CSV table of C-alpha atoms and ligand atoms in Angstrom, one decimal:
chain,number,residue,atom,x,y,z
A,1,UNK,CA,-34.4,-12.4,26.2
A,2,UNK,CA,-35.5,-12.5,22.2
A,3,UNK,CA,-34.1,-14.8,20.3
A,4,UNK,CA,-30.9,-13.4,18.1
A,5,UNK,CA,-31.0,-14.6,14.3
A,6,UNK,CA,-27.8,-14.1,12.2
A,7,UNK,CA,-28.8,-13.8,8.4
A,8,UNK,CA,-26.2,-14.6,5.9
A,9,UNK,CA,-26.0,-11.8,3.3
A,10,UNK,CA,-25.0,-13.7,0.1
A,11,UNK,CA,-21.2,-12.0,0.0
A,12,UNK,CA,-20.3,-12.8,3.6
A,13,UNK,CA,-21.9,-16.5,4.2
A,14,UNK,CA,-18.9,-18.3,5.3
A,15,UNK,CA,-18.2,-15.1,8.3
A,16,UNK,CA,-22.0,-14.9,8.7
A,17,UNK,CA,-21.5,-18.9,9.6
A,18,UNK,CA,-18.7,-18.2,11.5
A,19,UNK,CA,-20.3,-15.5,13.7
A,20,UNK,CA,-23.5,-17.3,14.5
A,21,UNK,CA,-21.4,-20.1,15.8
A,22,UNK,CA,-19.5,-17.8,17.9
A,23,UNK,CA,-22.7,-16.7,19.1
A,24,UNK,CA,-24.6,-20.1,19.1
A,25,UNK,CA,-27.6,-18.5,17.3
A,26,UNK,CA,-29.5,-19.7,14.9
A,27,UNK,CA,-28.2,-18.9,11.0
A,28,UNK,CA,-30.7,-18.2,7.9
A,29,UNK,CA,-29.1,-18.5,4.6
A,30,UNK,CA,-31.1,-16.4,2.1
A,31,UNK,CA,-31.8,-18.0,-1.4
A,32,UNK,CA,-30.6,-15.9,-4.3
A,33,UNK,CA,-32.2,-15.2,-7.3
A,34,UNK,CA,-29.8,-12.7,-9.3
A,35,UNK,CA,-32.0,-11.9,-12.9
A,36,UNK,CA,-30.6,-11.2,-16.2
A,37,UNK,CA,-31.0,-7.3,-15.5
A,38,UNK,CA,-28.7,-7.4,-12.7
A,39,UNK,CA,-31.6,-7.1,-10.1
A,40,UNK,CA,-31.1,-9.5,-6.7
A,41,UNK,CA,-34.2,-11.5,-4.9
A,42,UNK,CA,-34.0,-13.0,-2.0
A,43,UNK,CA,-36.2,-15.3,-0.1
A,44,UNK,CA,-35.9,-15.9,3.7
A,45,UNK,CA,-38.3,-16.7,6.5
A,46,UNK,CA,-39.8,-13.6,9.1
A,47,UNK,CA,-37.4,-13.3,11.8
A,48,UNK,CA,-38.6,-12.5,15.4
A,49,UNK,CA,-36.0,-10.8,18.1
A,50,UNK,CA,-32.9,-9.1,17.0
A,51,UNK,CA,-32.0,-9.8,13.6
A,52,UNK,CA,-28.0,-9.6,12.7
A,53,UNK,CA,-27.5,-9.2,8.7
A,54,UNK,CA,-23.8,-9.6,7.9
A,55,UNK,CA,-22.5,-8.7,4.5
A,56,UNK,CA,-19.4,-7.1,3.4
A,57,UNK,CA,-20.0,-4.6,0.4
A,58,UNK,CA,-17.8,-5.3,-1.8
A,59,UNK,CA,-18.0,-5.4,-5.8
A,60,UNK,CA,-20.3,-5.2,-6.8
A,61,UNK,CA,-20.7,-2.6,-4.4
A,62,UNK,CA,-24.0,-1.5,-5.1
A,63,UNK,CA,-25.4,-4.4,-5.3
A,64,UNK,CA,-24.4,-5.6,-2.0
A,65,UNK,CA,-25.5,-2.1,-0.4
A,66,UNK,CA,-28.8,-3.0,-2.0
A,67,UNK,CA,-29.0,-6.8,-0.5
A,68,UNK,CA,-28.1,-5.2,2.6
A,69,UNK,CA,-31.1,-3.0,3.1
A,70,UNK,CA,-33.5,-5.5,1.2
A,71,UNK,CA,-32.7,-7.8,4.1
A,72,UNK,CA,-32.9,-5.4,6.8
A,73,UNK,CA,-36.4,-3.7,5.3
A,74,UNK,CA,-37.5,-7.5,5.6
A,75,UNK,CA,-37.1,-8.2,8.3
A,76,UNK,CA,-38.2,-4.7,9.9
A,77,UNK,CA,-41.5,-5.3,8.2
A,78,UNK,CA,-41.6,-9.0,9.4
A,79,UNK,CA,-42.3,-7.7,12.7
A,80,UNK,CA,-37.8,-8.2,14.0
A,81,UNK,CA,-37.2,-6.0,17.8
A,82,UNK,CA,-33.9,-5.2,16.4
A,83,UNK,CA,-32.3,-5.1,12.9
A,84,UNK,CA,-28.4,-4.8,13.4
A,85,UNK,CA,-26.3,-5.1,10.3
A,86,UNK,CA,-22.6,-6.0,10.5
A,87,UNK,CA,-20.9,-4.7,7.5
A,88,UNK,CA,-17.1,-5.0,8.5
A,89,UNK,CA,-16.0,-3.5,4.7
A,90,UNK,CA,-18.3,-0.9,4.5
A,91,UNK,CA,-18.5,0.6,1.0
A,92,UNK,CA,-18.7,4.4,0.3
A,93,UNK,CA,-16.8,4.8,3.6
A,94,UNK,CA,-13.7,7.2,1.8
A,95,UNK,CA,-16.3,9.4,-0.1
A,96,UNK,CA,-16.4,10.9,3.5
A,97,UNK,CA,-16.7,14.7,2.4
A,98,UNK,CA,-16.7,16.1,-1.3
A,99,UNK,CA,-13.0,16.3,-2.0
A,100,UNK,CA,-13.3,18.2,-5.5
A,101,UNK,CA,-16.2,20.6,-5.9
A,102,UNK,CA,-19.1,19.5,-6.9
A,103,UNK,CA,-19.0,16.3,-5.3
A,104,UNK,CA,-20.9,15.0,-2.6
A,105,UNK,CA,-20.2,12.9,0.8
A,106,UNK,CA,-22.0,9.7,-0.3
A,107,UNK,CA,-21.5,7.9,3.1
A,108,UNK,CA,-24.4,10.1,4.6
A,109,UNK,CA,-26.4,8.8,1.7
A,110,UNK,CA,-25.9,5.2,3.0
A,111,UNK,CA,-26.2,6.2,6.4
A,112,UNK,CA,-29.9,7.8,5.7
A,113,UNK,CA,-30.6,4.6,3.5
A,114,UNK,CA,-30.0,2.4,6.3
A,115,UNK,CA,-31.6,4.4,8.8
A,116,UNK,CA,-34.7,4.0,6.1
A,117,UNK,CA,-34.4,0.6,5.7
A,118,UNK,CA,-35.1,-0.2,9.3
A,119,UNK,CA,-31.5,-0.4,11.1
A,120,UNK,CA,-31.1,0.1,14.1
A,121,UNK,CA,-27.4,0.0,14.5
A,122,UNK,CA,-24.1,-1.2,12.6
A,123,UNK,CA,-20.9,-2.8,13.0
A,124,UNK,CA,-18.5,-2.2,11.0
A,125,UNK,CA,-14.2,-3.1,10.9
A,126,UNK,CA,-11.5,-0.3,10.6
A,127,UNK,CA,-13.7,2.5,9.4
A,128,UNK,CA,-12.0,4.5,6.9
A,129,UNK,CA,-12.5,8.1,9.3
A,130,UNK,CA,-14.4,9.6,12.0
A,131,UNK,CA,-15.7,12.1,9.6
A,132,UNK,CA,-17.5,8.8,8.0
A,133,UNK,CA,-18.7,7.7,11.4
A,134,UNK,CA,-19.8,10.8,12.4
A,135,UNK,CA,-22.5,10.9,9.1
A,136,UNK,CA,-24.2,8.2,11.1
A,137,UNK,CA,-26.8,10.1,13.0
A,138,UNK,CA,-29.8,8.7,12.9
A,139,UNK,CA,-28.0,4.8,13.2
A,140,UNK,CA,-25.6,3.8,15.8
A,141,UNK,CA,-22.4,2.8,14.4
A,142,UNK,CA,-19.0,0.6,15.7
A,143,UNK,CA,-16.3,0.3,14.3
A,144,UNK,CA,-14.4,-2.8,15.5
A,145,UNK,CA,-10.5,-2.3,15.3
A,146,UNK,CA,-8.6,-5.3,13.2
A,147,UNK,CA,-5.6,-3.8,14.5
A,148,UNK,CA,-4.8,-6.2,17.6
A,149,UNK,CA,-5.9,-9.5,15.3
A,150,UNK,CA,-3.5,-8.5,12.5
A,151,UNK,CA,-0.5,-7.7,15.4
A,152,UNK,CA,-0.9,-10.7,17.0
A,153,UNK,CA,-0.6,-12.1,13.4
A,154,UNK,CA,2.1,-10.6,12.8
A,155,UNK,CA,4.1,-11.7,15.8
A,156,UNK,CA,4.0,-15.4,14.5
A,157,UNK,CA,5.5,-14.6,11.2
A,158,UNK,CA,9.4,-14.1,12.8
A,159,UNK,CA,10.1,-11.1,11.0
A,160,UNK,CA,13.6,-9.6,11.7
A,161,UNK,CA,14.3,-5.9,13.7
A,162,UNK,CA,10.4,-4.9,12.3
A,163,UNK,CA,9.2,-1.5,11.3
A,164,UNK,CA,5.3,-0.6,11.2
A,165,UNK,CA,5.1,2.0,8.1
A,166,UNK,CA,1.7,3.7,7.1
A,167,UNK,CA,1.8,4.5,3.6
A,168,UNK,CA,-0.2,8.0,4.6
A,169,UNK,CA,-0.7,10.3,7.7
A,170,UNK,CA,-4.3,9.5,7.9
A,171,UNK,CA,-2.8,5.9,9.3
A,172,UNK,CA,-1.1,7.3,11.9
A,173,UNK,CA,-3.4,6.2,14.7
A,174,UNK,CA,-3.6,2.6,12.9
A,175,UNK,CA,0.1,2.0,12.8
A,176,UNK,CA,0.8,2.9,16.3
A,177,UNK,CA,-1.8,0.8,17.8
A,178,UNK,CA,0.4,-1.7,15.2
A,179,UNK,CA,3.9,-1.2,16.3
A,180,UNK,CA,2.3,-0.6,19.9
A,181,UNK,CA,1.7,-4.4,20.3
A,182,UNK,CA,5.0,-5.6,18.4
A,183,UNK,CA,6.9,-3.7,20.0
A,184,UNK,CA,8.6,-2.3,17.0
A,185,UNK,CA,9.5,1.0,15.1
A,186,UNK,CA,7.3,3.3,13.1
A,187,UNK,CA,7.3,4.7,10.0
A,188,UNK,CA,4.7,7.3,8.2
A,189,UNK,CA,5.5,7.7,4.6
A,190,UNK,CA,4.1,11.4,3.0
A,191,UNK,CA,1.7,10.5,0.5
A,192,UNK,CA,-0.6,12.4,-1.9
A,193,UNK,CA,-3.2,11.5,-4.6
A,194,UNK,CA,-3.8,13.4,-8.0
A,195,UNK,CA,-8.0,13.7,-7.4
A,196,UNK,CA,-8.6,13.5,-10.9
A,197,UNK,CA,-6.2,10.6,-12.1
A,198,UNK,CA,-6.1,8.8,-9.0
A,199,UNK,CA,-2.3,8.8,-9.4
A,200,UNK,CA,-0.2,8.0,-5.6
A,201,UNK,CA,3.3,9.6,-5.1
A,202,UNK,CA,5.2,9.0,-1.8
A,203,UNK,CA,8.4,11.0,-0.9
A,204,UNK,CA,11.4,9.1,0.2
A,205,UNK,CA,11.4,8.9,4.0
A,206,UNK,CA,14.6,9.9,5.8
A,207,UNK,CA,14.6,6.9,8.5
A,208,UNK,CA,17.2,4.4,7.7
A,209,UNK,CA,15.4,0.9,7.3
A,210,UNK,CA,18.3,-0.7,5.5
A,211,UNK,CA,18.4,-4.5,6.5
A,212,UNK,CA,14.9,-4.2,8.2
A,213,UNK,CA,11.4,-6.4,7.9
A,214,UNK,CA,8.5,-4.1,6.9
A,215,UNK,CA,5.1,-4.2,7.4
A,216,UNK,CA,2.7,-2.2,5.9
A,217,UNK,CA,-0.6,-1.6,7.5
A,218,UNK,CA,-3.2,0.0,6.1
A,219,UNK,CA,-7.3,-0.1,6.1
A,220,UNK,CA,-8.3,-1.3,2.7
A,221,UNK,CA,-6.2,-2.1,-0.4
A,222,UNK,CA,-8.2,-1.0,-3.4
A,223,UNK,CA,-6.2,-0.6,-6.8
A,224,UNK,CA,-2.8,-1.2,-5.1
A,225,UNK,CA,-1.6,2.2,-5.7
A,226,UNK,CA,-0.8,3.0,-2.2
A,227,UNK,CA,0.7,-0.2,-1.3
A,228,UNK,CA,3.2,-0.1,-4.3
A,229,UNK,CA,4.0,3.6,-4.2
A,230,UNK,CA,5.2,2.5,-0.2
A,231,UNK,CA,7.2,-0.3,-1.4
A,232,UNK,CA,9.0,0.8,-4.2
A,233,UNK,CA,10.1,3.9,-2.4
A,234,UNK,CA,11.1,1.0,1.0
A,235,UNK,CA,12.8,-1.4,-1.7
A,236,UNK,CA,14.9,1.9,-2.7
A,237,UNK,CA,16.1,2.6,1.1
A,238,UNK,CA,17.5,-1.4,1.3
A,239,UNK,CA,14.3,-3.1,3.5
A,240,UNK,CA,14.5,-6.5,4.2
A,241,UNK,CA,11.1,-8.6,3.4
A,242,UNK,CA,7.9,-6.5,3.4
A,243,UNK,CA,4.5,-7.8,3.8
A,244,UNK,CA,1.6,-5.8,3.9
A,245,UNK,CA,-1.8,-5.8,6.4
A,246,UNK,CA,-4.7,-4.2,5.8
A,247,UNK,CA,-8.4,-4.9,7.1
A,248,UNK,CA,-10.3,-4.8,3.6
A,249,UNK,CA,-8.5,-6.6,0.4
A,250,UNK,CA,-10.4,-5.2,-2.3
A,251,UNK,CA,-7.4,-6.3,-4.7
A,252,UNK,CA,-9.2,-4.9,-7.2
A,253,UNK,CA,-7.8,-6.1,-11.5
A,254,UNK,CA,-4.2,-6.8,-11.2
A,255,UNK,CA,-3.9,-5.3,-7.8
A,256,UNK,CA,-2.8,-8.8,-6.5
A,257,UNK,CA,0.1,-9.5,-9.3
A,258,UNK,CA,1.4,-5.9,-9.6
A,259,UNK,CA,1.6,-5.8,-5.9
A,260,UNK,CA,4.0,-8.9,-6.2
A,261,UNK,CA,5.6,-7.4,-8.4
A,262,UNK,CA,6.8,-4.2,-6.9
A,263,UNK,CA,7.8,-6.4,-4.1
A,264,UNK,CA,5.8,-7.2,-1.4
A,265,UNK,CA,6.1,-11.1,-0.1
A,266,UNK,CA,2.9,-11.5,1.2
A,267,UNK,CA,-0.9,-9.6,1.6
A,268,UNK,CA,-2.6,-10.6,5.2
A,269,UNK,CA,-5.7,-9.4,5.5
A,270,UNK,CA,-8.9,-10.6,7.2
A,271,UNK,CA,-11.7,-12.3,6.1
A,272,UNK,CA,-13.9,-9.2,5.8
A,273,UNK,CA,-13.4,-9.8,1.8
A,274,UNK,CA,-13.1,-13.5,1.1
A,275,UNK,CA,-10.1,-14.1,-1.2
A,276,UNK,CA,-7.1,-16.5,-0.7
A,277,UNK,CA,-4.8,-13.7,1.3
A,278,UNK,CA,-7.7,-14.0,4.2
A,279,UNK,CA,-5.8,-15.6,7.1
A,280,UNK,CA,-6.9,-13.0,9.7
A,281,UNK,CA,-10.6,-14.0,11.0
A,282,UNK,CA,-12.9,-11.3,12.4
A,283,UNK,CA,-15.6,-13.5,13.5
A,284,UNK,CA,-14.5,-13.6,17.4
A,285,UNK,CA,-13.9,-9.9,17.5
A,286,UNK,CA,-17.5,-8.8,16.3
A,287,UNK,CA,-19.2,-11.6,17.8
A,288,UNK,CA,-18.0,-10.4,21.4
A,289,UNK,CA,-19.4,-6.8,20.5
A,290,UNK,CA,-22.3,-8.3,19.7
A,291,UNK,CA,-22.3,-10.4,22.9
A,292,UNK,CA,-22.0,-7.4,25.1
A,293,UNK,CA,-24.4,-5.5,23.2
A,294,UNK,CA,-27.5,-8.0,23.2
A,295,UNK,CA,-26.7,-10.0,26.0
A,296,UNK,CA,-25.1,-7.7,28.5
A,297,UNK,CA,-25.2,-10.9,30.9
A,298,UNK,CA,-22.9,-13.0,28.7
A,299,UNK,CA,-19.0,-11.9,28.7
B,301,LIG,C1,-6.5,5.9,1.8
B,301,LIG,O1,-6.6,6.9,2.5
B,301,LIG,C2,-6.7,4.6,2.3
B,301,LIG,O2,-6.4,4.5,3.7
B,301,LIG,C3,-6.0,3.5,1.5
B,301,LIG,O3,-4.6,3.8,1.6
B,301,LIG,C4,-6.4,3.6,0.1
B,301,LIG,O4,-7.8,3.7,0.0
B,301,LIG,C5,-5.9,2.4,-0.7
B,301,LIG,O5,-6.3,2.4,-2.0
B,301,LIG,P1,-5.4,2.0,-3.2
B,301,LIG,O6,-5.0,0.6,-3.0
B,301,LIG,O7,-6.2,2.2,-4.4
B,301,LIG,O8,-4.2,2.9,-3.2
């Protein structure tokens, strides 16, 4: 069998590390070289057998995207048998289908770009929909499901008579999985966004959740919105303590502080964005996918 390499994309080092160990291959570290203009370098060695690039693409999201396929083009050029990139938060992936008109589905943008750039396949971590996975045609694409890491989280934190709320109906499948390994109630809330302005409204549930812990789960937390809409409209019906879960922290300005401030006691979320509410880590999840992809032998 080829040699696997893991290559650390410069916004995911510390998972990168984490993953190679896992999979007791060898890690590269690309050096950086970020020029006044904005523009990125990097500088690694020519990596033979399958290549694994991780990197989350995060802010600057663009930028990241970029790194990603500079990598992968690399080391498709340098002569790799495979070039696999594991990008659990995986920009783009709500810009799934042009919601006002005039707009375009960018996701099948980045899944032609990395099809260009030499991948052959990617990983990725709670992708947003199907309709994004499906845009992947000419790349294979996983999405590995945070959902059992976060549950078995959440079973260590004692909360008291639990409810699993989505703050939308495209959750629905996410929560259940949730409240399917606590054991515990459900809740989705009725949410809508104003296209133009962004703005979130939720309408008051009818469940009676007075007393109750609450945990909201959701895919990403980007400006907040969502998460505070959910809790001020939970606060209102007399819940308990509520924490919120999500795969991808974006947290993005004040998200982190007005989120306190409407209520919530605590963010967990999973090391797919590093920031200090990462307790959940990914790297044993996608490094068994990997396992059973390159090394069929192994689990
Ligand atoms: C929406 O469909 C997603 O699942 C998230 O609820 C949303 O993207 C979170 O964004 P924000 O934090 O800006 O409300």
């Amino acid at each position: 069998m080829l040699p696997i390499t893991v290559l650390a994309g410069p916004a995911s080092v510390d998972l990168a590390s984490r993953i190679s160990k896992e999979l007791k291959a060898d890690l590269i570290v690309p050096e950086l070289r970020v020029f006044a203009d904005g523009e990125s370098k990097l500088r690694f060695p020519a990596v033979k057998g399958t290549c694994i690039i991780v990197q989350s693409t995060y802010p600057p999201a663009d930028t990241h995207v970029l790194q990603v396929m500079m990598m992968a083009r690399k080391c498709a050029d340098d002569g790799a048998s495979e070039v696999c990139a594991v990008v659990p938060y995986l920009a783009y992936a709500r810009q799934d289908r042009p919601f006002l008109e005039g707009e375009y589905a960018t996701i099948s943008l980045i899944a032609r770009l990395f099809a260009a750039s030499g991948i052959n396949s990617v990983i990725t971590v709670d992708m947003h929909s199907q309709l994004g996975m499906s845009q992947f045609t000419a790349v294979g694409i996983r999405s590995v499901s945070s959902i059992p890491l976060l549950a078995e989280h959440a079973k260590g934190m004692n909360l008291h008579d639990p409810i699993a709320v989505s703050p939308d109906a495209g959750g629905a499948e996410r929560v259940k999985a949730f409240a399917g390994q606590m054991n515990s109630d459900i809740l989705i809330l009725k949410k809508s966004r104003n296209r133009s302005s962004g703005e979130v409204t939720i309408e008051n549930p009818e469940m009676e959740i007075k007393g109750r812990d609450v945990v909201l789960v959701d895919d990403m937390i980007s400006s907040g919105g969502s998460i505070i809409a959910a809790t001020e409209v939970l606060r209102k019906k007399g819940a308990s303590r509520i924490y919120a879960m999500c795969a991808h922290a974006l947290l993005l300005g004040n998200a982190s502080k007005n989120i306190t401030k409407a209520g919530v006691d605590d963010i967990i979320t999973t090391n797919s964005i590093p920031n200090e509410h990462a307790k959940v880590d990914l790297s044993r999840s996608i490094a068994e996918v990997l396992r059973s992809r390159y090394n069929p032998g192994f689990s």
